[in-house]
Each structure stands twice: as structure tokens, then as C-alpha cells.
Coordinates of C-alpha atoms in Angstrom, one line a residue:
F29 CA -52.2 38.0 -1.2
R30 CA -48.9 37.7 -2.9
T31 CA -48.3 37.8 -6.6
D32 CA -44.9 36.1 -6.4
G33 CA -46.0 32.7 -5.2
R34 CA -47.1 29.5 -6.8
E35 CA -49.3 31.1 -9.5
A36 CA -47.3 34.2 -10.1
R37 CA -47.1 33.8 -13.9
E38 CA -50.9 33.3 -14.1
L39 CA -51.7 36.3 -11.9
A40 CA -49.3 38.4 -14.0
A41 CA -51.3 37.5 -17.1
L42 CA -54.6 38.4 -15.5
P43 CA -54.7 42.1 -16.5
R44 CA -54.3 41.3 -20.1
L45 CA -56.8 38.5 -20.0
L46 CA -59.4 40.7 -18.4
E47 CA -59.2 43.5 -20.9
G48 CA -62.8 44.5 -22.0
C49 CA -64.3 41.8 -19.7
D50 CA -67.8 42.3 -18.3
R51 CA -67.7 39.1 -16.2
F52 CA -65.1 36.9 -14.6
I53 CA -66.1 33.4 -13.4
D54 CA -63.7 31.6 -11.1
V55 CA -64.5 27.9 -11.2
G56 CA -62.7 26.3 -8.2
A57 CA -62.3 29.6 -6.5
N58 CA -60.6 28.1 -3.4
I59 CA -60.1 31.1 -1.1
G60 CA -60.9 33.7 -3.8
Q61 CA -57.4 34.7 -4.8
Y62 CA -58.2 35.2 -8.5
M63 CA -61.4 37.1 -7.6
F64 CA -59.4 39.4 -5.4
F65 CA -57.0 40.3 -8.1
A66 CA -59.7 40.4 -10.8
N67 CA -61.2 43.2 -8.8
R68 CA -58.1 45.3 -9.3
W69 CA -58.5 45.2 -13.1
L70 CA -62.3 45.2 -13.6
F71 CA -64.8 48.0 -13.4
N72 CA -68.5 47.6 -13.0
A73 CA -68.2 43.9 -13.7
E74 CA -69.6 40.7 -12.2
I75 CA -67.0 38.6 -10.4
L76 CA -68.5 35.1 -9.8
G77 CA -66.7 32.5 -7.6
I78 CA -67.8 28.9 -7.8
E79 CA -66.5 26.7 -5.0
A80 CA -67.6 23.2 -4.0
N81 CA -65.8 23.1 -0.6
P82 CA -68.3 24.6 1.9
R83 CA -65.5 25.2 4.4
L84 CA -64.0 27.8 2.2
L85 CA -67.1 30.0 1.7
P86 CA -66.5 32.3 4.7
I87 CA -62.9 32.8 3.6
I88 CA -64.0 33.7 0.0
D89 CA -66.6 36.2 1.4
A90 CA -63.9 37.8 3.6
N91 CA -61.5 38.1 0.7
C92 CA -64.2 39.6 -1.5
R93 CA -64.9 42.3 1.2
R94 CA -61.2 42.9 1.5
A95 CA -61.0 43.3 -2.3
E96 CA -63.8 45.9 -2.3
Q97 CA -62.2 47.9 0.5
E98 CA -58.8 47.9 -1.4
A99 CA -60.3 49.0 -4.7
E100 CA -63.9 50.1 -5.0
H101 CA -64.5 49.6 -8.8
G102 CA -68.3 49.0 -8.7
N103 CA -67.8 45.3 -9.2
K104 CA -70.5 42.9 -8.0
F105 CA -69.2 39.8 -6.2
V106 CA -71.3 36.6 -6.2
V107 CA -70.2 33.3 -4.6
E108 CA -71.9 29.9 -5.5
N109 CA -71.4 26.8 -3.4
C110 CA -71.6 24.0 -6.0
A111 CA -69.5 21.6 -8.1
I112 CA -69.3 22.2 -11.9
V113 CA -70.1 18.9 -13.5
D114 CA -71.8 17.6 -16.6
G115 CA -75.4 18.0 -15.3
A116 CA -77.6 18.9 -12.3
K117 CA -77.1 16.3 -9.7
E118 CA -75.7 15.8 -6.2
V119 CA -72.0 15.0 -6.1
D120 CA -69.8 13.4 -3.5
F121 CA -67.0 15.9 -2.7
F122 CA -64.0 15.1 -0.5
V123 CA -62.9 18.0 1.8
D124 CA -59.2 17.6 2.5
P125 CA -57.4 19.5 5.4
L126 CA -55.3 21.1 2.7
P127 CA -57.8 23.2 0.7
D128 CA -56.0 22.8 -2.7
R129 CA -56.4 19.0 -2.5
S130 CA -60.1 18.8 -2.1
S131 CA -62.0 17.4 -5.1
I132 CA -64.8 15.1 -6.3
F133 CA -62.2 12.3 -6.8
G134 CA -61.2 11.9 -3.2
A135 CA -58.0 12.9 -1.6
G136 CA -55.3 11.6 0.7
G137 CA -56.0 10.3 4.2
G138 CA -58.0 12.7 6.3
A139 CA -60.4 13.8 3.6
M140 CA -64.0 14.0 4.7
K141 CA -66.8 13.1 2.3
T142 CA -69.7 15.5 1.9
T143 CA -72.4 15.9 -0.7
V144 CA -72.7 19.1 -2.8
R145 CA -75.0 20.4 -5.5
G146 CA -73.7 19.8 -9.0
R147 CA -74.5 22.3 -11.7
S148 CA -73.5 22.8 -15.3
L149 CA -71.3 25.7 -16.3
D150 CA -74.0 26.8 -18.8
D151 CA -76.3 27.5 -15.8
F152 CA -74.2 30.7 -15.5
F153 CA -74.2 31.7 -19.1
R154 CA -75.3 35.3 -19.9
P155 CA -75.6 36.2 -23.6
S156 CA -73.6 39.1 -25.0
R157 CA -71.3 39.6 -22.0
K158 CA -67.6 39.2 -22.5
T159 CA -66.7 36.5 -20.0
I160 CA -63.4 35.1 -18.9
I161 CA -63.7 31.7 -17.2
K162 CA -60.8 30.5 -15.0
I163 CA -61.1 26.7 -14.2
D164 CA -59.0 24.9 -11.6
I165 CA -61.0 22.0 -10.3
E166 CA -58.5 19.2 -9.5
G167 CA -59.1 16.8 -12.4
A168 CA -62.7 17.5 -13.2
E169 CA -62.0 19.9 -16.1
Y170 CA -63.4 17.6 -18.7
R171 CA -66.8 17.6 -17.0
A172 CA -66.8 21.4 -16.7
V173 CA -66.0 21.8 -20.4
R174 CA -68.7 19.3 -21.4
S175 CA -71.2 21.4 -19.4
A176 CA -70.3 24.6 -21.2
R177 CA -71.7 24.2 -24.7
R178 CA -73.4 27.6 -24.7
F179 CA -70.2 29.3 -23.6
L180 CA -68.1 27.3 -26.1
S181 CA -70.4 28.3 -29.0
S182 CA -70.4 32.0 -28.1
N183 CA -68.0 34.5 -29.5
H184 CA -67.6 36.3 -26.2
T185 CA -66.0 33.7 -23.9
E186 CA -62.4 32.9 -23.2
F187 CA -61.2 30.1 -20.9
F188 CA -58.2 30.1 -18.6
M189 CA -57.7 26.6 -17.3
E190 CA -55.3 24.5 -15.2
L191 CA -55.3 20.9 -16.4
H192 CA -54.5 18.0 -14.1
H193 CA -53.4 14.5 -15.1
W194 CA -55.6 12.8 -12.5
G195 CA -59.4 12.6 -12.4
D196 CA -61.3 12.3 -15.6
P197 CA -59.6 10.1 -18.2

């Protein structure tokens, strides 16, 4: 992975954001880039990647193994295949040939529709653990935030979110 690419500024802020963190949750993990870099700065923490695109799971797993080999910090990697939405339900998900364009809202020509399990973000809540949640889910951010009431009312959670102008109004 390179730190001078499209998300260079965000990756540069990661060490400061993760200070004192016990848990990092990457909603919309894509290929696991943020999980990889979080491993450099966390020690004995849980690094959870949540990704709806089933085609990306083997890549995320490989990048987590690569992160562990580069820096063994005692972190526990967990990967969940689901979409974060405002409730437990099955969701149509559109897998685009370009992995950063896949979403629940459809994509350009060539996207393949599949069904994935939908879960609320609060399903992953753990009391009293300082948690940083990165969200980049291509327009479904509002649904994710609506599903995070327990996180939002806690005093030990911070959000790091990319907002999109399409998707949820």
C-alpha cells in the first residue's frame, strides 16, 4: 500500500486518530487498506473490517495477514461480510467491476446484483472500549449512523467518515 495516493491526507491522520484506541472498525473496508495501516499504530487491539462486497473478502484476508507479518502488535483481525444499514434485513448490493463503486444503490453498467446480510452498526458495540469507526459506504452513511445509537450515546467512540452526495437523501 502507498500512503501518497488518493487518501493520503486521511491515512496521515490515522496515527493521531487511533491514539489510545482499543478497537478500530472499518465500515466499507474495501480491500483492507485502513485495516492494514491501523495495525501499524495499534497494539493488542481489535481491528474489525466490515465489507458488503463478497468478492473482496479474500483480498482483505490476505492484506490482514500481510499486516500481521509486517508488524506483529498482538492485534486481532476480524472481517464481517455484511452491509451496515438501519436494521437486520437482507439487502440488494451491486458489485461493480471497479471495487470502489460497488454499493447498495447500484452502479454503472456491468454491476452485478447480489443479496447480502444487513446489520446495524450497534450489533458491533462493545461497552467501555475506546472505538474509532471509519465509514466509507458510497452514499449509505445516513443508514449507518441511524443504526449506531449506542455508539453515538457512548463517550468512548469517535467517527471518521467520508460523505457522498448520492445515495440517501
